[in-house]
Coordinates of C-alpha atoms and ligand atoms in Angstrom, one line a residue:
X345 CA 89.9 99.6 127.1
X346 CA 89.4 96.2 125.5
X347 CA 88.6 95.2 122.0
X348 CA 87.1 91.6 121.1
X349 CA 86.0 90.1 118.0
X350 CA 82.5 88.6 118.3
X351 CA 82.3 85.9 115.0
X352 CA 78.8 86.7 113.6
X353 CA 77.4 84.8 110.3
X354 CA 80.3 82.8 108.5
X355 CA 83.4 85.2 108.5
X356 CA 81.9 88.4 109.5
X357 CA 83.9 90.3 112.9
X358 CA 81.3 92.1 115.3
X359 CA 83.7 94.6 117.0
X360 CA 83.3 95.1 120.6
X361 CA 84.8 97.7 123.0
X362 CA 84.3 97.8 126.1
X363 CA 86.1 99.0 129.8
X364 CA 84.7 95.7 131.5
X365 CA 81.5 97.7 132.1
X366 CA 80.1 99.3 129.6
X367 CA 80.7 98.2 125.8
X368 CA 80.2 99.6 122.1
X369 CA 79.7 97.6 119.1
X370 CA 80.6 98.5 115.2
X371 CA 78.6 97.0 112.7
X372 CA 76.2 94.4 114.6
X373 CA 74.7 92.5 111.7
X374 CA 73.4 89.9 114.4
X375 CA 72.3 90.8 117.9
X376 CA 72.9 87.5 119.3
X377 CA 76.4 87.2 119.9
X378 CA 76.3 91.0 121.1
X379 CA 73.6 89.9 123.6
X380 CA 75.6 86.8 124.6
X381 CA 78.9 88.6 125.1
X382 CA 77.2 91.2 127.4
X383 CA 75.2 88.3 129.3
X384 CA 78.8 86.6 130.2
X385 CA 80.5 89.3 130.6
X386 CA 78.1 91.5 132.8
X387 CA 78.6 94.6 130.1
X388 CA 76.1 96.9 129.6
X389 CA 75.7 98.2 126.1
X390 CA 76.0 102.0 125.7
X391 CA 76.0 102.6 121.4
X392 CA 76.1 101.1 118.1
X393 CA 78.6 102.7 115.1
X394 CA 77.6 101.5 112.0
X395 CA 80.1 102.0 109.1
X396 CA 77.6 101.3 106.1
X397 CA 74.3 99.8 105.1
X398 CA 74.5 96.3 104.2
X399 CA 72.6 94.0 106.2
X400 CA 75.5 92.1 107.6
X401 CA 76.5 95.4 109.4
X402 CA 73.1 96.6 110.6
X403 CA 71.0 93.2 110.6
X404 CA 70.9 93.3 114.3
X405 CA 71.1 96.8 115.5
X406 CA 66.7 96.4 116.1
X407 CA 67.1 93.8 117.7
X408 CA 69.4 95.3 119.8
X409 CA 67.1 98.5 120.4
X410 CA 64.4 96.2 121.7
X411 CA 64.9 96.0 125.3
X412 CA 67.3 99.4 125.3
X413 CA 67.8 102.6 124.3
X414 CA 70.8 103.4 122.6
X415 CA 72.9 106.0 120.5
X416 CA 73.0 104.6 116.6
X417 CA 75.8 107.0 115.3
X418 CA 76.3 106.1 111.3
X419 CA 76.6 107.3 107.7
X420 CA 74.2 110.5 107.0
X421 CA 73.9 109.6 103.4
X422 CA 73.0 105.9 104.1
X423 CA 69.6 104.5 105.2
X424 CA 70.3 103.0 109.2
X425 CA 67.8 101.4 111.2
X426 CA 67.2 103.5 114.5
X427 CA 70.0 106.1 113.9
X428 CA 70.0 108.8 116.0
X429 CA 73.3 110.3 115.1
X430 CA 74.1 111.1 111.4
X431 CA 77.6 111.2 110.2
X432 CA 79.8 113.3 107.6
X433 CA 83.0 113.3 107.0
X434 CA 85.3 115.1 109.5
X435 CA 82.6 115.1 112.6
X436 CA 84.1 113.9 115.8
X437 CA 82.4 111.9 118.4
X438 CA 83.2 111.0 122.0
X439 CA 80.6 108.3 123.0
X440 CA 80.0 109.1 126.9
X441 CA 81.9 107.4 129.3
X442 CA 84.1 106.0 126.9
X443 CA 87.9 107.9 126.9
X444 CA 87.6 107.8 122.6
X445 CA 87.1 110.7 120.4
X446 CA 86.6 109.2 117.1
X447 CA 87.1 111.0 113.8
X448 CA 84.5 110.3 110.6
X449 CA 85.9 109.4 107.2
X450 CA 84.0 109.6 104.5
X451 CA 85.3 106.5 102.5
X452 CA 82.9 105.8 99.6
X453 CA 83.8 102.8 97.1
X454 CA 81.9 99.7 98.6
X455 CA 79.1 101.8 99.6
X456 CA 78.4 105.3 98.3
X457 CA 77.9 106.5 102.2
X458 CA 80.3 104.3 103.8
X459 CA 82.5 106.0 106.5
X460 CA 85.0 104.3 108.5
X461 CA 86.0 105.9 112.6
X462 CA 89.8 106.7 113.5
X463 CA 90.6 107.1 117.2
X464 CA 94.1 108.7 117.6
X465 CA 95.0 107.7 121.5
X466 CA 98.6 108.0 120.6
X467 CA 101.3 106.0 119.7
X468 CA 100.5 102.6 119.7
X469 CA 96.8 103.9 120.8
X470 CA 95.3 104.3 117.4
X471 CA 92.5 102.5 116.2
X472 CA 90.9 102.6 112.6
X473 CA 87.3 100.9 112.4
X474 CA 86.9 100.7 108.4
X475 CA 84.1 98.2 108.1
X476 CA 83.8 96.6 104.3
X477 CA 86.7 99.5 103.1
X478 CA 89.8 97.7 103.7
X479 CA 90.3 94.5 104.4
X480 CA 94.0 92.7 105.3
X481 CA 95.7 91.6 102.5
X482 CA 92.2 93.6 100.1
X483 CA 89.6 95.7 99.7
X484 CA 85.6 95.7 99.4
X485 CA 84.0 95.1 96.3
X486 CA 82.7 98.0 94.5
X487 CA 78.9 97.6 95.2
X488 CA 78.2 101.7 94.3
X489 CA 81.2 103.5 93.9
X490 CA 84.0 104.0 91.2
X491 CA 87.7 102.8 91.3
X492 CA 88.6 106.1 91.6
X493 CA 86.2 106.7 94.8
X494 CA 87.8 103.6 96.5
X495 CA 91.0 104.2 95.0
X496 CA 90.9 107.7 97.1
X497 CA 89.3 106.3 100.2
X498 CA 92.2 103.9 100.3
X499 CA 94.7 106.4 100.0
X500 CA 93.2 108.2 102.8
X501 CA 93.3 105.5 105.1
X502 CA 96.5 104.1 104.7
X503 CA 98.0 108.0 104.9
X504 CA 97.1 107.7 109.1
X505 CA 100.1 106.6 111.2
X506 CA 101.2 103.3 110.2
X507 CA 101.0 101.9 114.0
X508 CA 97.1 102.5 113.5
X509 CA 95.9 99.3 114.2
X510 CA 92.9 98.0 111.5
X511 CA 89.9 96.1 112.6
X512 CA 88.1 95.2 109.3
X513 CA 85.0 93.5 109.3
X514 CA 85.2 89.8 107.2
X515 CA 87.4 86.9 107.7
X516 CA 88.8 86.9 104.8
X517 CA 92.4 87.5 105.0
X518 CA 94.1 84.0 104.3
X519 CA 91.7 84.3 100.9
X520 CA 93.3 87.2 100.2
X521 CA 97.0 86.5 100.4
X522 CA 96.2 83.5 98.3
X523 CA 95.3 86.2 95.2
X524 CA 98.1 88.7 96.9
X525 CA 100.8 86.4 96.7
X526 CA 99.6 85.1 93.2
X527 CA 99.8 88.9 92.4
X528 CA 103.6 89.5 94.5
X529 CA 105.4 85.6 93.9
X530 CA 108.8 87.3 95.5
X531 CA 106.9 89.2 98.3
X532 CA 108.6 87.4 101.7
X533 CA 106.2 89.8 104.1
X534 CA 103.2 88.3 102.2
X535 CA 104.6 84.6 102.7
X536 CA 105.6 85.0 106.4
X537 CA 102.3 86.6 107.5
X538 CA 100.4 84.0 105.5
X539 CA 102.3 81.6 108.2
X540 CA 101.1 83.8 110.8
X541 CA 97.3 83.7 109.9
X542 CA 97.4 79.5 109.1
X543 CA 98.4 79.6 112.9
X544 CA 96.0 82.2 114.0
X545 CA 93.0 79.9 112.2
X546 CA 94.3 76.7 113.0
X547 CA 93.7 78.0 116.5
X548 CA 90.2 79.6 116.0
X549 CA 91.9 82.9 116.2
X550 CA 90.9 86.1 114.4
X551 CA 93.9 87.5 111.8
X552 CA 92.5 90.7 112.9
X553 CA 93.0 93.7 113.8
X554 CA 95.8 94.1 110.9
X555 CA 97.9 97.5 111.3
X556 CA 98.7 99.9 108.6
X557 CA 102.3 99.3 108.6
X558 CA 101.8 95.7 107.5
X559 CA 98.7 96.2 105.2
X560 CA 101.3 98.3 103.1
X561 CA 103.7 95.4 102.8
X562 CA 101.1 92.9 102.0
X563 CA 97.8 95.2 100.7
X564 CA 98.0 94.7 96.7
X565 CA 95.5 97.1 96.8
X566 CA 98.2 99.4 98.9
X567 CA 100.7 98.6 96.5
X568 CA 99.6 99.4 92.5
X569 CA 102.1 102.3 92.7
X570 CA 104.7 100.0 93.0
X571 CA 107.1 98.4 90.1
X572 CA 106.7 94.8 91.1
X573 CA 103.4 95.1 91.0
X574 CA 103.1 97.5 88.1
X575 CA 105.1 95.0 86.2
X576 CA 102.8 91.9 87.1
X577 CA 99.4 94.0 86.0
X578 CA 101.0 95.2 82.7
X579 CA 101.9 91.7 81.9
X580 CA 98.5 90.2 83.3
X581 CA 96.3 92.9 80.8
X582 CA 98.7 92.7 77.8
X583 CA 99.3 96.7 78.6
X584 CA 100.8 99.5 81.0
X585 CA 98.0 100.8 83.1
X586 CA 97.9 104.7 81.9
X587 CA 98.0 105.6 85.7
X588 CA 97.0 104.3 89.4
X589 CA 93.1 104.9 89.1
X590 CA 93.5 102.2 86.0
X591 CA 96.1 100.1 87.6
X592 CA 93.4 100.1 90.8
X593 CA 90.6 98.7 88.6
X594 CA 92.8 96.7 86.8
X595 CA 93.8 94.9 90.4
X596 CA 90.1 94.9 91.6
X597 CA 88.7 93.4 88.3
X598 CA 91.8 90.7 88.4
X599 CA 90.9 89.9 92.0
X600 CA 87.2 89.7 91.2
X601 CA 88.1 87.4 88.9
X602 CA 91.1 85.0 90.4
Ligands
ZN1015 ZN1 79.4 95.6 103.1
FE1016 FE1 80.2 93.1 105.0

């Protein structure tokens, strides 16, 4: 099984996997570079997942349906063009001909409906499809849900093996460390990936997919419990947050913010 990054819009990831005949894609907010891919590399498409409703992740999933027929698995509580599969939290799917058998999280935070897809091959074989939930080095914005709601999602996601790998759908890591290592001064894992992803860009490369075992070394989102970082929000809002669900919003509204 292969999975590629297809760039879509300015930093957005359309997620492609495919067994060099057959290919699924998470999140296609443009049909074009899904079309392209398939034209060069002689995939047919079998399925769309869609994590949650924003147009960046569902822009092109009509376009797609045009010339096709397709399975649209995605959120049951969200509106998604052309789904034919609603979603709730702890459904499994095994898209045909594909060896996966994804389970469905509800995550809610960014969205209200937003669910993100864990495969477990194994280890080394797992593979965590979160869309706008977590990102490396952050989060999503809180478009609908509460801190607590994405505070919860989060601790869900990074409770799965640490060797699951993360494929998150924005570009926007090297942004992040910048407020992450403004947040963590002392924090060497957040400096020496930083390193890493200047590399990976400097050579067009994705940063992505992430794995869990480093997003909680350099997630500051992944990390209010600890002191470090305790101690850097208490001095940054003039208090001691009463407890994580305020040290979350705390981080989010400071990050908003930086
Ligand atoms: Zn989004
Ligand atoms: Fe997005």
């Amino acid at each position: 099984m292969h999975i590629v990054a297809l760039p879509a819009f300015r930093d957005n990831y359309i997620w492609m996997i495919h067994d060099t005949h057959r290919a699924l894609v998470v999140d296609p907010g443009d049909a074009g570079p899904v079309e392209a891919a398939c034209k060069a590399q002689g995939l047919e498409l079998a399925g769309i997942l869609v994590t949650h409703h924003h147009a960046d992740h569902t822009g092109g999933i009509v376009d797609l349906l045009r010339a096709r027929q397709l399975p649209v698995w995605g959120p049951a509580a969200e509106t998604i063009p052309g789904m034919t599969h609603p979603l709730h939290d702890g459904d499994r799917i095994a898209p045909p001909g594909f060896h996966l058998e994804f389970e469905i999280l509800q995550v809610p935070g960014h969205t209200l409906g937003h669910i993100a897809y864990f495969a477990d091959g194994g280890p080394g074989k797992r593979l965590l499809f979160c869309g706008d939930t977590l990102f490396s080095a952050g989060c999503g914005r809180l478009f609908e849900g509460t801190p607590s709601q994405m505070l919860h999602s989060l601790d869900r996601l990074s409770s799965l093996p640490a060797d699951s790998r993360v494929f998150c759908t924005h570009e926007y890591t090297l942004g992040n460390l910048q407020f992450a290592r403004h947040v963590e001064p002392g924090n060497t894992a957040m400096q020496d990936y930083t390193q890493w992803c200047l590399r990976q860009r400097a050579e067009h490369q994705p940063t992505l997919p992430s794995t869990l075992e480093r997003e909680l070394h350099v997630n500051p989102f992944l990390r209010v419990s600890e002191p470090e970082v305790q101690a850097q929000l208490t001095a940054h809002a003039g208090h001691k947050p009463a407890d994580r669900i305020e040290a979350f919003t705390l981080m989010r509204q400071w990050k908003n913010d930086f």
